[in-house]
Structure formats: structure tokens, C-alpha cells
Short mmCIF file of C-alpha atoms and ligand atoms in Angstrom, two decimals:
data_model
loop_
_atom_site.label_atom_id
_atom_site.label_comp_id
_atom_site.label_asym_id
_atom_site.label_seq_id
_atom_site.Cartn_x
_atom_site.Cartn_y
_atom_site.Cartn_z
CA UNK A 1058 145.97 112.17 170.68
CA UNK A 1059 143.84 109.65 168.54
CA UNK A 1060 140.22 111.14 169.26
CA UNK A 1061 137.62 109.05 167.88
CA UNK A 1062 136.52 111.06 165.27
CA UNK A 1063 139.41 111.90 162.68
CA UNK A 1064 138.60 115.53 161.89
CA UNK A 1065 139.91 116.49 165.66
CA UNK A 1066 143.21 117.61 166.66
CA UNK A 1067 144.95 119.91 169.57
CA UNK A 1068 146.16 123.47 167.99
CA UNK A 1069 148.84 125.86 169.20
CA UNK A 1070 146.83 127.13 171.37
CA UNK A 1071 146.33 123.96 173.36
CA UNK A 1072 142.81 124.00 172.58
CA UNK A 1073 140.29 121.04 170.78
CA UNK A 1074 140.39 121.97 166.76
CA UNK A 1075 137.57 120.44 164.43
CA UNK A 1076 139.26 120.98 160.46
CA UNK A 1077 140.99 124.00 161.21
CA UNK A 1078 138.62 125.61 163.30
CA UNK A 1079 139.03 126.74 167.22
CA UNK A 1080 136.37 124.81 169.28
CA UNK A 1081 135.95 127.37 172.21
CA UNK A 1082 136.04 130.27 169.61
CA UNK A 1083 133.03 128.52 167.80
CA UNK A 1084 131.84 127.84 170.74
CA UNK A 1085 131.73 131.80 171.69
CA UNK A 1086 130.86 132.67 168.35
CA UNK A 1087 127.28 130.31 168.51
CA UNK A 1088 126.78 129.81 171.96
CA UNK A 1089 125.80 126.05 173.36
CA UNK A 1090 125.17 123.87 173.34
CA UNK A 1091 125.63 123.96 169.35
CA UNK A 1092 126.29 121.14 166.86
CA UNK A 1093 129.67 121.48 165.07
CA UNK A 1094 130.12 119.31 162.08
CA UNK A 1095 133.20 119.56 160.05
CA UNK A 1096 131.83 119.97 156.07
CA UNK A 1097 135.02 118.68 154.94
CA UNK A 1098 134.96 115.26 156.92
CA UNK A 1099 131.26 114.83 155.39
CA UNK A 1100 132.49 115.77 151.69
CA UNK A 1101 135.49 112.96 152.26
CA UNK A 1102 132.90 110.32 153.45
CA UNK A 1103 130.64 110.83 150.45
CA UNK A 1104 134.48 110.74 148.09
CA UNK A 1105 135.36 106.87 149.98
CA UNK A 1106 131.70 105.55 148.86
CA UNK A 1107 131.92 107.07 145.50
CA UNK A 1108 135.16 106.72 144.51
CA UNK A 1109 135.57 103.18 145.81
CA UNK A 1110 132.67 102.51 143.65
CA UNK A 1111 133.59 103.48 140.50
CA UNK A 1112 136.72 102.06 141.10
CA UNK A 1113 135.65 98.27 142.28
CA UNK A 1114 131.81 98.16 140.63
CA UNK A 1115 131.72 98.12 136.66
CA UNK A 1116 128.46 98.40 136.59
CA UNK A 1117 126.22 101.89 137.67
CA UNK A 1118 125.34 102.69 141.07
CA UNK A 1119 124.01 105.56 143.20
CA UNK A 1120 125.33 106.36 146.77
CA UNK A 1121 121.82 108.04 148.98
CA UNK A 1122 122.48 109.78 151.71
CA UNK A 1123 119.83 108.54 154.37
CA UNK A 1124 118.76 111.86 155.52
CA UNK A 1125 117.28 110.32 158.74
CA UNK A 1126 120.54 110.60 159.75
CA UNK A 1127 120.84 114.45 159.55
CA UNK A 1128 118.78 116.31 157.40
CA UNK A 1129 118.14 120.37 156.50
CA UNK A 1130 118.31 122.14 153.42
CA UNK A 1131 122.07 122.60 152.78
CA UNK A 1132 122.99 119.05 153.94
CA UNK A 1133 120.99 118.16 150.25
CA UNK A 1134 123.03 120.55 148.50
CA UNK A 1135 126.51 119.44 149.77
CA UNK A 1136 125.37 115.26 149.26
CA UNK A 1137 124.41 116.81 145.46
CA UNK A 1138 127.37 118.03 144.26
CA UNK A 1139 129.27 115.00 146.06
CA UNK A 1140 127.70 112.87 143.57
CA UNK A 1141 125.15 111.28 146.07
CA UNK A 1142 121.68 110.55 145.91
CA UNK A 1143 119.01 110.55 149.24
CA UNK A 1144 116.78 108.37 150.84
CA UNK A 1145 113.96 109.88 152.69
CA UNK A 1146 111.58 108.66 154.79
CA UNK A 1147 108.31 110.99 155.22
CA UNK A 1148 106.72 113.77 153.18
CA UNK A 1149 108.87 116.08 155.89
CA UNK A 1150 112.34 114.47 154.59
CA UNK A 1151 111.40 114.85 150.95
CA UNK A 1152 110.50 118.32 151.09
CA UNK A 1153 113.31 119.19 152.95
CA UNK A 1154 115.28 117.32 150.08
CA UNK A 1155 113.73 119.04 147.26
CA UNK A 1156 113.78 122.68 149.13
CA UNK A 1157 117.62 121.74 149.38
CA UNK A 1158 117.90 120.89 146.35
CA UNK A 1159 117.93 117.21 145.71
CA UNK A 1160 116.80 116.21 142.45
CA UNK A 1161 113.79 113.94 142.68
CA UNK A 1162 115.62 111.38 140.12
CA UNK A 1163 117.81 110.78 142.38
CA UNK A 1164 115.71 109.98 145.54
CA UNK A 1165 114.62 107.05 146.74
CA UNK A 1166 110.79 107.25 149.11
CA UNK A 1167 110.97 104.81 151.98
CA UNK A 1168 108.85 104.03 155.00
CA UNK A 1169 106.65 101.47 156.82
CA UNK A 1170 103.16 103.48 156.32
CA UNK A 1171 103.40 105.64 154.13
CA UNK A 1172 100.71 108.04 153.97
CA UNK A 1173 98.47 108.59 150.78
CA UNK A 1174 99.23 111.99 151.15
CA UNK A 1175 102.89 111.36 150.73
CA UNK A 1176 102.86 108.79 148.27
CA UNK A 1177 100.78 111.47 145.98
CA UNK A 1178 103.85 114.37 146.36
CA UNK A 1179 106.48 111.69 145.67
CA UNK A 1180 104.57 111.07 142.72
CA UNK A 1181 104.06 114.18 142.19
CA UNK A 1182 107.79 115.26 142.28
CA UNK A 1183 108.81 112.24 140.33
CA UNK A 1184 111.11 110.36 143.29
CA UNK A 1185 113.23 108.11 141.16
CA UNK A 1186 112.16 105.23 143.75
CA UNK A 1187 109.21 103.88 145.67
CA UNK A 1188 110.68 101.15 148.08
CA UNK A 1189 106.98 99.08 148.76
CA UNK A 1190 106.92 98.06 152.33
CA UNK A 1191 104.10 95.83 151.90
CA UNK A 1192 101.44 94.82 150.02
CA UNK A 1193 98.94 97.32 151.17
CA UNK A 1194 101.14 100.11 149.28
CA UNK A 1195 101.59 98.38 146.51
CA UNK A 1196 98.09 98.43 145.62
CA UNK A 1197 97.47 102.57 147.29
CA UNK A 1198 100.42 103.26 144.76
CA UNK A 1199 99.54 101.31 141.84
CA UNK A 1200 95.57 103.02 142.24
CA UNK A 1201 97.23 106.16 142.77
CA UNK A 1202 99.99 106.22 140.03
CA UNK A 1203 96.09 105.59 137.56
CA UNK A 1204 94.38 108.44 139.31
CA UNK A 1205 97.85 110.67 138.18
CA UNK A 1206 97.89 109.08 134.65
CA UNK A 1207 101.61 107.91 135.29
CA UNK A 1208 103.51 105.00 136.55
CA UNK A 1209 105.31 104.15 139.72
CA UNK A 1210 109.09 102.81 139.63
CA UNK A 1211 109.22 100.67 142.59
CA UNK A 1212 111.80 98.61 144.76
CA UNK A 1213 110.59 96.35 147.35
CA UNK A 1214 111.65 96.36 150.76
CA UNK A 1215 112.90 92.63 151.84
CA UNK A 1216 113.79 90.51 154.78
CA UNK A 1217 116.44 89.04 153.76
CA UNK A 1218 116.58 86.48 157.14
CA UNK A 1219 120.28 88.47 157.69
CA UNK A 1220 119.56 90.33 161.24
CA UNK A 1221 123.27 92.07 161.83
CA UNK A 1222 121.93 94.38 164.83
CA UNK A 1223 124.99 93.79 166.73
CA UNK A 1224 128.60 93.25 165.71
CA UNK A 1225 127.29 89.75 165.58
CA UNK A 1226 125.12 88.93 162.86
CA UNK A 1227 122.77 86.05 162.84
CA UNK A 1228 121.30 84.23 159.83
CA UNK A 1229 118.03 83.30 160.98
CA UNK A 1230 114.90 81.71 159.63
CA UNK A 1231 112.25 84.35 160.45
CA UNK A 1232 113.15 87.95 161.48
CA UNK A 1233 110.78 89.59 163.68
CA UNK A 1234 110.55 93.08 161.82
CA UNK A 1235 108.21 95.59 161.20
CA UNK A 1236 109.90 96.42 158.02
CA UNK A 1237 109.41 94.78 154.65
CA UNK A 1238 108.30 91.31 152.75
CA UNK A 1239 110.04 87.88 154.53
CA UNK A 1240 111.56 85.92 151.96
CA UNK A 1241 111.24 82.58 153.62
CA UNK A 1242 107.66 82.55 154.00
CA UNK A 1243 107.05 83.20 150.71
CA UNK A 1244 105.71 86.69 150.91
CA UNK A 1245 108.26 88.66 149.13
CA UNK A 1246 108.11 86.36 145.82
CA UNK A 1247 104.33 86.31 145.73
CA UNK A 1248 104.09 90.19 145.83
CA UNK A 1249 106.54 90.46 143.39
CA UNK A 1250 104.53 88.31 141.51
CA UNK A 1251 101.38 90.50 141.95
CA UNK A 1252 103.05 93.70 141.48
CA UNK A 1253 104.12 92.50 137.83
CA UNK A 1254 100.85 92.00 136.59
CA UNK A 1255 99.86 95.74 138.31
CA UNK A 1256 98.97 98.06 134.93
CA UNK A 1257 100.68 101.29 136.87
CA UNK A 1258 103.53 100.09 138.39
CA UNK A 1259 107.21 99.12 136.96
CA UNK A 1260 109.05 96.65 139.51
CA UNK A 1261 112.41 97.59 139.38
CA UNK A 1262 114.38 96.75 142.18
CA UNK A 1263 114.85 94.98 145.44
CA UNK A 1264 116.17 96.45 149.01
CA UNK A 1265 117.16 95.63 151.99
CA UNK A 1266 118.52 97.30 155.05
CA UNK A 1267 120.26 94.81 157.54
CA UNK A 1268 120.98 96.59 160.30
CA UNK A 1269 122.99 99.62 162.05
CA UNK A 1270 126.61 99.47 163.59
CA UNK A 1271 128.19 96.60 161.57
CA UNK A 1272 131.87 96.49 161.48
CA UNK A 1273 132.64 93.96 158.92
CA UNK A 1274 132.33 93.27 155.51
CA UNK A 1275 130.87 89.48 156.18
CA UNK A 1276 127.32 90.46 156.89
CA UNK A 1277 126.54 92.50 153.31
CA UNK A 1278 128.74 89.84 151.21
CA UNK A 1279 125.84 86.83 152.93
CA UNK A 1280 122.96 89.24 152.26
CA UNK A 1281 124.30 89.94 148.52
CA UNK A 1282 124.13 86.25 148.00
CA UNK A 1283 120.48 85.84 149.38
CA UNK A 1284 119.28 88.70 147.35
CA UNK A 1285 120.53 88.34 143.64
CA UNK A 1286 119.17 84.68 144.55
CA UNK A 1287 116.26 86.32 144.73
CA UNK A 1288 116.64 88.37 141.70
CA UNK A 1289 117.12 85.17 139.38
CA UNK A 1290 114.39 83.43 141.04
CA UNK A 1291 112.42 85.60 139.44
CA UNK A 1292 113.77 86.01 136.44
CA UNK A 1293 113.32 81.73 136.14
CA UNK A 1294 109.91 81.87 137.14
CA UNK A 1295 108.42 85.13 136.54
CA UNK A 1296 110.71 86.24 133.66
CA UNK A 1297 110.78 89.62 135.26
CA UNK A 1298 114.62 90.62 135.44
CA UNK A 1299 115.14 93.03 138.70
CA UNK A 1300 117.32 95.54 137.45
CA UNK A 1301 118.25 96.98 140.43
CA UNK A 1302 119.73 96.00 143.71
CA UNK A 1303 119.87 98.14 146.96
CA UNK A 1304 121.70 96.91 150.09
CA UNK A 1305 120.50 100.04 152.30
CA UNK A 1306 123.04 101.35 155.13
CA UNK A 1307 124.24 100.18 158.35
CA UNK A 1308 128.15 100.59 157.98
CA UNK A 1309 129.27 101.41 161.56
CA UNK A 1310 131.47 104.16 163.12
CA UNK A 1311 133.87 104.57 166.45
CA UNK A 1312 131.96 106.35 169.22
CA UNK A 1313 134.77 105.35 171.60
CA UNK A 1314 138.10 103.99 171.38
CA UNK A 1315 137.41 100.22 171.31
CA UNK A 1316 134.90 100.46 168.54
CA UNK A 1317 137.56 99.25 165.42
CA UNK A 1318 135.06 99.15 161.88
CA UNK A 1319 136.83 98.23 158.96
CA UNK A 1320 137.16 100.60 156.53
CA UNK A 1321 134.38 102.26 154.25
CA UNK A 1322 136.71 101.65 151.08
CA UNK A 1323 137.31 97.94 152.56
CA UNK A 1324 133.46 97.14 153.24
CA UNK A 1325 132.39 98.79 149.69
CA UNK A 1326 134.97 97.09 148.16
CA UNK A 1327 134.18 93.81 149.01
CA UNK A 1328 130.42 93.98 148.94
CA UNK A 1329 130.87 95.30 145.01
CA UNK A 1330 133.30 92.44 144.36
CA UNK A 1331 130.50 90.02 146.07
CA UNK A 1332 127.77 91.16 143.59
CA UNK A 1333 130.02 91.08 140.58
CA UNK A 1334 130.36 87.74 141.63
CA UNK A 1335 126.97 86.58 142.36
CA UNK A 1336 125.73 88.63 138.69
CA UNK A 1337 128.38 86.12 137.32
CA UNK A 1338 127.80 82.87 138.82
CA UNK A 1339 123.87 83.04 138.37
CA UNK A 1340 124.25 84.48 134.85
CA UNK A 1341 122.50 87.49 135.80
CA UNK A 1342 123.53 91.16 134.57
CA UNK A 1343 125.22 93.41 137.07
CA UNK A 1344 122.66 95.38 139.09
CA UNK A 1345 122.04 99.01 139.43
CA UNK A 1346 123.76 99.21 142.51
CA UNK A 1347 122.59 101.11 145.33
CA UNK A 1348 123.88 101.89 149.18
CA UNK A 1349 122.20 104.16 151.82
CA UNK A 1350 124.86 105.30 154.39
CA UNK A 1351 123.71 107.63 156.93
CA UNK A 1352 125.55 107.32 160.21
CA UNK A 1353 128.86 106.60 158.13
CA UNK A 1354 128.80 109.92 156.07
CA UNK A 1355 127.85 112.34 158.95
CA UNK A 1356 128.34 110.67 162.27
CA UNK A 1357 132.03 111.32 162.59
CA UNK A 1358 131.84 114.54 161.16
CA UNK A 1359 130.17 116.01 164.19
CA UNK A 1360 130.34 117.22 167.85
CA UNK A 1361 128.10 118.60 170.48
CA UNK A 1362 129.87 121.38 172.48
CA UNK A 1363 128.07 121.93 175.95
CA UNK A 1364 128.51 124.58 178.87
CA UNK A 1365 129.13 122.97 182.24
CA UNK A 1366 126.34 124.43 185.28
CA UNK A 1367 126.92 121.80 188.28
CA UNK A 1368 129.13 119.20 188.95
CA UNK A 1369 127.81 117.22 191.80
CA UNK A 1370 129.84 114.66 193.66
CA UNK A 1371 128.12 112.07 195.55
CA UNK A 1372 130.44 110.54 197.50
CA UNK A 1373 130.54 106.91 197.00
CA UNK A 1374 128.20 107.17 194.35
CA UNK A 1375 128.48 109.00 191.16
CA UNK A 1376 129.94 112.53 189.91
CA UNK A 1377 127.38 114.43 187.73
CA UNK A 1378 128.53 116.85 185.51
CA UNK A 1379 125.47 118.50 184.28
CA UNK A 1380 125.26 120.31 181.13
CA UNK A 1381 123.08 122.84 179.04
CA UNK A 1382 121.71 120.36 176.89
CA UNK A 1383 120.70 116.48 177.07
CA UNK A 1384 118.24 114.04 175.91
CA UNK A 1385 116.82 117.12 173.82
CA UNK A 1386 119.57 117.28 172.14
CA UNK A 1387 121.23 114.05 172.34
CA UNK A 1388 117.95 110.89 172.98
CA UNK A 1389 120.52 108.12 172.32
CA UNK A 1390 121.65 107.48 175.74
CA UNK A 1391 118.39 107.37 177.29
CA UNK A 1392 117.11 105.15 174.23
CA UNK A 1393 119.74 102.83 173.80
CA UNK A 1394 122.32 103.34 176.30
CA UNK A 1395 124.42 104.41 173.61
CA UNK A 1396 128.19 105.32 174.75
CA UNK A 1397 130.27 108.06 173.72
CA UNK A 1398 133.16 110.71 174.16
CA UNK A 1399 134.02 113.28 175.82
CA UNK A 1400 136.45 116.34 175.60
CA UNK A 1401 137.10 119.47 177.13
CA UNK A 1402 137.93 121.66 174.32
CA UNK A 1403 140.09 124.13 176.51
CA UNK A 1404 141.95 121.42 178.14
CA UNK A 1405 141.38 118.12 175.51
CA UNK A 1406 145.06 116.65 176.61
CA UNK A 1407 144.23 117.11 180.32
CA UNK A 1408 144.95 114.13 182.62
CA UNK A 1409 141.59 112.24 182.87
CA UNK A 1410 141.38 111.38 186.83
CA UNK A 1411 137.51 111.36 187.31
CA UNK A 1412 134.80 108.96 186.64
CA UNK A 1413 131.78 111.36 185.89
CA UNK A 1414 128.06 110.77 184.42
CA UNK A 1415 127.07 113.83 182.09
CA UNK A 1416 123.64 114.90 182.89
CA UNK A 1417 120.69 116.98 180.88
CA UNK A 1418 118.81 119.69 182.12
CA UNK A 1419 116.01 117.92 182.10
CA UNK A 1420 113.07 116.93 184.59
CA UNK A 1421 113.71 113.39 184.40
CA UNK A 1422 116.44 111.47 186.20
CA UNK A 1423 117.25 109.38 182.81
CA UNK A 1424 118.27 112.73 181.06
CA UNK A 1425 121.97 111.59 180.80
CA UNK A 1426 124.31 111.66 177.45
CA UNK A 1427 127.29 109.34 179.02
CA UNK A 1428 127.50 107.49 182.12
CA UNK A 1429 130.33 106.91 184.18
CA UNK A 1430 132.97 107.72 182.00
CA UNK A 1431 136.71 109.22 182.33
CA UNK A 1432 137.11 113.12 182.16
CA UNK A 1433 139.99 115.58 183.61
CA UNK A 1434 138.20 117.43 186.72
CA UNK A 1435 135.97 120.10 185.39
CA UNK A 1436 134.07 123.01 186.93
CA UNK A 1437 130.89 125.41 186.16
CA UNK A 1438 131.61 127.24 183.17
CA UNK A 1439 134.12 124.81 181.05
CA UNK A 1440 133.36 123.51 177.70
CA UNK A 1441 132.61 120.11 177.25
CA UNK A 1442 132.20 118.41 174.04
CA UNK A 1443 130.74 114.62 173.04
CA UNK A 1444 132.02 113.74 170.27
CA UNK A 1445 130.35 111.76 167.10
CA UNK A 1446 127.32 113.57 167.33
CA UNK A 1447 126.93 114.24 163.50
CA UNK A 1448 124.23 111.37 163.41
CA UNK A 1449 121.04 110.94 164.97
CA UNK A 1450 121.49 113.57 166.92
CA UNK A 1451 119.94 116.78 166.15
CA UNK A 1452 117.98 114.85 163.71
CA UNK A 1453 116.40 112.92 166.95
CA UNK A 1454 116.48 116.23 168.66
CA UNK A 1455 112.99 117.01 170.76
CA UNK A 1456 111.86 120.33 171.86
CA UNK A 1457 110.89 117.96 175.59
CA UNK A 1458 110.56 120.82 178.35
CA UNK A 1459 110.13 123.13 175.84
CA UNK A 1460 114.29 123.45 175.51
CA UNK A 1461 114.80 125.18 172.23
CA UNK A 1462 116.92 122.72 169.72
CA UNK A 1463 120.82 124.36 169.55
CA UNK A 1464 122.11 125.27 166.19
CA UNK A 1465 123.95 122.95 163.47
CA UNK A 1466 127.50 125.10 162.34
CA UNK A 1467 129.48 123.66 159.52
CA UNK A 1468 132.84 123.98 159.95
CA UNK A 1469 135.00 124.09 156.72
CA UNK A 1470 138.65 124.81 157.21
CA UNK A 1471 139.13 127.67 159.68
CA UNK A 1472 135.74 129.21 158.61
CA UNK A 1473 132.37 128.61 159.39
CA UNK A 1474 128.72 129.07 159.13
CA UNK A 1475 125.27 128.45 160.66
CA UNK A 1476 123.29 125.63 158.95
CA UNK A 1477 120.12 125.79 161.42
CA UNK A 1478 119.98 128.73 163.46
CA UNK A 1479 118.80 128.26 167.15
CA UNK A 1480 115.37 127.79 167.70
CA UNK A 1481 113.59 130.55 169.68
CA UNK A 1482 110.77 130.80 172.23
CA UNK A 1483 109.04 132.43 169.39
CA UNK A 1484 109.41 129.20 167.70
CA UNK A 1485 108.30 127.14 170.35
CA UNK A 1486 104.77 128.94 170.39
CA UNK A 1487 104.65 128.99 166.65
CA UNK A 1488 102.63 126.16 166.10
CA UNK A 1489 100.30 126.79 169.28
CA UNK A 1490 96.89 128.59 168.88
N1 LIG B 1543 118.49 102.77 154.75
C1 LIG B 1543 117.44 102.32 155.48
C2 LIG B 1543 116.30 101.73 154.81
C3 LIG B 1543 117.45 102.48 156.88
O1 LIG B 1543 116.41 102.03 157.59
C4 LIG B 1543 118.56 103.08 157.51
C5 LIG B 1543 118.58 103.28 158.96
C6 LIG B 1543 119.63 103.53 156.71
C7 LIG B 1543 119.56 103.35 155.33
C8 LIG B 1543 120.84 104.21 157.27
O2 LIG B 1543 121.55 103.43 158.15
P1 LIG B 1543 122.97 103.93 158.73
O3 LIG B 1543 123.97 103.87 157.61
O4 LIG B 1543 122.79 105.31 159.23
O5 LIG B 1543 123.25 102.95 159.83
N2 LIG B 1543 118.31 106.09 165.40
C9 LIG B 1543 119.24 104.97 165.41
C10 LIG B 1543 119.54 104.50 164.00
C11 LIG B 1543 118.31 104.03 163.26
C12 LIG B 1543 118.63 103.66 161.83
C13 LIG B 1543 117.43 103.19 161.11
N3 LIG B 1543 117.61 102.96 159.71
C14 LIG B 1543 120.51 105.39 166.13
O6 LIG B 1543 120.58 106.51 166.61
O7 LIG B 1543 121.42 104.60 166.27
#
């Protein structure tokens, strides 16, 4: 059976296996709904980004980890001794980074609006990297970085005109985003321009993050092109050389069967073999190169593995299977109609002869984590997993209805152990006064 995510089998015992490990056992074990992702699939993600790396860049390069994709303490600990970096996103993100034991040199501080108060504990902690969003926070950082006595390494954030936000990508002339500096307007080269001539700030790099899902290599050999164009316009005119280069994340994974993205190795590859090329035809040195994967390294690592309440059949109409979890758990249905898999781990090579919408336990009639999709019957009481949960998911994960968040268990081989315990009601109230 050819599940979507690779670290799944069937074992003797008939059952659903992530690694080594018995599904319904872990599923006894923690309870559910719980969040099962397999440490060894992570650990081989980081390895194909690393190790294609070293073997098709020759210059140096960092791989971060964008925590937004999962983050908690011992997720920092397993990306450090991979080799990897992180990029974080809030004050929350870095601390949980540092508590896990990231170190600062090798993270990288982005975000839209950064808050004073954040940009004072990254510069506190000594982040290796400030990606500027605008200009507003170049000049809060640069005042800032004076106040501290020290000096703030920064990358900008640019729009490269490269929007790849469906397996399509489109080179346009404007891109309507909230992030970053536009490049055809202008903006991006005049802020460079201004941020070179800033007394506490050392420009250092440029970034740029073109989009989530993207299948093909195509889309990040275009944007390379655009952006070391960049880099040696201003070198020419500025004679400021960018030493750094980061192409942010966005390499896609299969949720379901039809979903076919080349190869991690494959993309890396050839988007390393596009900037050795552009460093050499604009007589520019190779770039400190830098990639953010999120959804890539985690994503197929993980499942969700539910408890069946209700199945309701309305004839002519639509079977809901209703589970102990949801949109709490899972938003990305009811956000962007996203589509996944599903399993049932006692019975994963049962005949699938029903057409059945999983439901939340929500108050809210969009509460739904698959719709309409193929499943052997089921009944109150059967597992049910989704698979290629390990991203966005419990790091999207809302406490809505007060439904405490499940667990995260990494699975390693046959054994396992709790990550993040399940919240409490105790928890829920903890904040309240
Ligand atoms: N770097 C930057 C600057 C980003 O904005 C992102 C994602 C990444 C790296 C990681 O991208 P990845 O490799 O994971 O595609 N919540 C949405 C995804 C939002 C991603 C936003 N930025 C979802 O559930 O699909």
C-alpha cells in the first residue's frame, strides 16, 4: 500500500505502523486524538537538504527549520544536531528556540511587525539574522542596535515579482503582498541604499519566500536569477556586495495520492546549480546560501490519530464521521479547504466503499478536516487517522470551545515518547484571573 506519507506501512498484525511503531498501541498508550510524528522521517528530511547541499553547493550554506511549521522545545534540539539552523517568527518562536536549544547564531528573526519588544531580545540573544520587512524596522532596529551599543546583521525581505502560490507560478509585475520591499517599484534598492549609510546596522543579505506547495524546481531557479540580479545591482551602484542569499521555503509535499513533488534532493539540487551559475555569469562570489523548509521537513513525518463518536448517514446527502478532534486541532480545512488522508489504523487495507466527510466536535457546521472522501465503513469507537499532519497542524492548533490541544508523540523506531503533553482544564484557566 503506497500511503502518502513514506514512514507508514501495514505490520503483522494487520494494523497501520508509523517507523516501527503500532498505531492503535500508541494510540492506547496517549489517548486521542494525539499527534504522532515519526522522529526518524524528520531526521531524514533535514539529511536530503543537508547532504544534497554540501554535495551540489561549493560554497557555505545553512538549512533553518521554519518553526512556524511545528515548533516546541525538543523539535530545536533534534533540527540542532541535524545540522540545521531556524527561522522564527515572534518573540514566542525564539524563546521556544533558545529554551530548546537553538543557538542564536544560527537563527534567523522574521516577521511583518515586529514588535520593539522583540526586536530588543533578538538583539539581545544575538539572532545571527534580522530579515527587515520594511523600512519602518530598519530604522526601530538601527535606533535600537545604538541604544544596545551593538550592531544589527540584517537581510531584507524582497518581492521578488515570482508569486508560485499554486503549482502554477506566475511572474508578475507587482505582487500584492503584505510581506517585504517590491523590487520593481524601486523600493527594495532604495532601502538598501538607506540601510548602508545606517551607523548600526550591517546589510548582509537578501530573502525571499515565494510561496507554499511548489512542486517543481522551475519557480526557485527564475527567482535565483531575479535576486543575485539584485545582488550585483548593488554591488555596481552602491558598491555594497550582499554576501548572503536566502530563498526561504515553500518546497511542497503529497497530502493525497495525486499530489507528485519532485524530489527534495532534485529541487535543492538544481536551485544550488542555478546560483552557482548566476554567481558565475554576473561575476559575483557564491552566496551564503540559505533555505527555510518547514512543511517539507515535518509535514510527512506526522499523523493525527482520532476516536470515532457518530457516524451519521444522510441519505442522499452526505455521511459524517465525526471525530474527537477538528478545526482545534486541524484549522486547514476550514481555512483553505485543504485535502487530505485518511486511514483506519486497525483496518488500513480495508476495502474503501464509502464516501464520508470527517467532522469536529465543534459548534460550528464548518468544523470539518476532509470532505467527501473514500474510507472502508467505520463505526463509534474505531481509530481513524489523517495523515500528513506533521505541519501546520498542532502548530495552528486553537484551544476554540475551550477543547484542550492533544499531545505531540515522537515516534522513533518501535519506541516512543511524549513531546507536548496534553493540555489540561487546569491549563485552560491558567491564564484567566
Ligand atoms: N520562510 C518564510 C519566510 C515563510 O514565510 C515560510 C512560510 C517558510 C519559510 C516555510 O515554508 P514551507 O517550507 O513550510 O512551505 N499555514 C499555511 C502555510 C503558511 C506558510 C507561511 N510561510 C498552511 O498550513 O499551509
Amino acid at each position: 500500500m503506497d500511503f502518502v506519507c513514506p514512514s507508514l506501512s501495514v505490520n503483522e498484525q494487520g494494523n497501520l505502523s508509523l517507523g516501527g511503531a503500532d498505531v492503535p498501541a500508541l494510540a492506547r498508550r496517549y489517548g486521542t486524538p494525539v499527534y504522532l510524528v515519526d522522529e526518524d522521517a524528520v531526521r531524514k528530511a533535514c539529511r536530503d537538504y543537508v547532504d544534497t547541499m554540501q554535495e551540489a553547493y561549493r560554497g557555505e550554506y545553512l538549512i533553518c527549520y521554519a518553526s512556524k511549521a511545528l515548533s516546541f522545545k525538543t523539535i530545536y534540539d533534534l533540527m540542532r544536531s541535524e545540522r540545521m539552523g531556524a527561522d522564527v517568527v515572534s518573540g514566542g518562536e525564539l524563546y521556544t528556540a533558545l529554551a530548546g536549544g537553538m543557538p542564536a547564531d544560527r537563527i534567523y528573526f522574521h516577521g511583518n511587525n515586529k514588535q520593539d519588544e522583540e526586536l530588543r531580545y533578538a538583539l539581545k540573544s544575538g539572532v545571527r539574522r534580522f530579515v527587515v520587512d520594511n523600512r519602518e524596522e530598519l530604522y526601530h532596529l538601527d535606533a535600537m542596535a545604538a541604544e544596545m551599543g551593538s550592531t544589527a546583521e540584517i537581510s531584507f525581505r524582497i518581492k521578488p515579482g515570482v508569486d508560485a502560490h499554486t503549482h502554477e507560478f506566475i511572474q508578475t509585475g507587482k505582487i500584492d503582498s503584505k510581506f517585504g520591499l517590491a523590487l520593481e517599484t524601486g523600493e527594495a534598492f532604495d532601502v538598501i541604499a538607506e540601510a548602508a549609510a545606517l551607523p548600526n546596522i550591517a546589510v548582509k543579505g537578501v530573502h525571499c519566500h515565494i510561496g507554499s506547495q511548489i512542486f517543481d524546481a522551475e519557480p526557485f531557479q527564475v527567482t535565483v536569477r531575479i535576486m543575485m540580479e539584485l545582488i550585483k545591482r548593488v554591488h555596481v551602484e552602491l558598491g555594497l556586495l550582499i554576501v548572503e542569499l536566502n530563498l526561504g521555503g515553500g518546497f511542497g509535499i503529497r497530502y493525497i495520492p495525486s499530489h507528485d513533488p519532485r524530489s527534495v534532493p532534485d529541487i535543492v539540487r538544481a536551485t544550488a546549480q542555478a546560483v552557482t551559475q548566476a554567481a558565475e555569469a554576473l561575476a559575483l562570489p557564491l552566496p551564503y546560501l540559505v533555505l527555510e523548509p518547514g512543511r517539507s521537513i515535518v509535514g510527512p513525518a506526522g499523523i493525527t490519530v482520532y476516536t470515532v463518536g457518530s457516524v451519521k448517514a444522510i441519505p442522499g446527502v452526505r455521511t459524517y464521521v465525526s471525530v474527537d478532534g477538528g478545526m482545534t486541532d486541524n484549522p486547514r480545512y476550514a481555512l483553505y479547504g485543504a485535502a487530505y488522508e485518511a486511514v483506519l489504523p486497525e483496518r488500513p487495507l480495508a476495502e474503501r466503499t464509502e464516501c464520508v466527510t470527517i467532522a469536529g466536535r465543534c459548534c460550528e457546521s464548518g468544523d470539518l478536516v476532509a470532505r467527501d472522501i473514500d474510507l472502508p465503513a467505520c463505526e463509534a469507537g474505531d481509530l481513524l487517522a489523517i495523515l500528513a499532519t506533521g505541519a501546520y497542524n498542532y502548530s495552528m492548533a486553537s484551544n476554540y470551545n475551550r477543547v484542550p490541544r492533544p499531545p505531540v508523540v515522537l515516534v522513533s523506531g518501535e519506541t516512543s515518547r511524549l513531546a507536548v503533553r496534553r493540555e489540561t482544564y487546569e491549563d485552560l484557566i491558567s491564564c484567566d484571573l
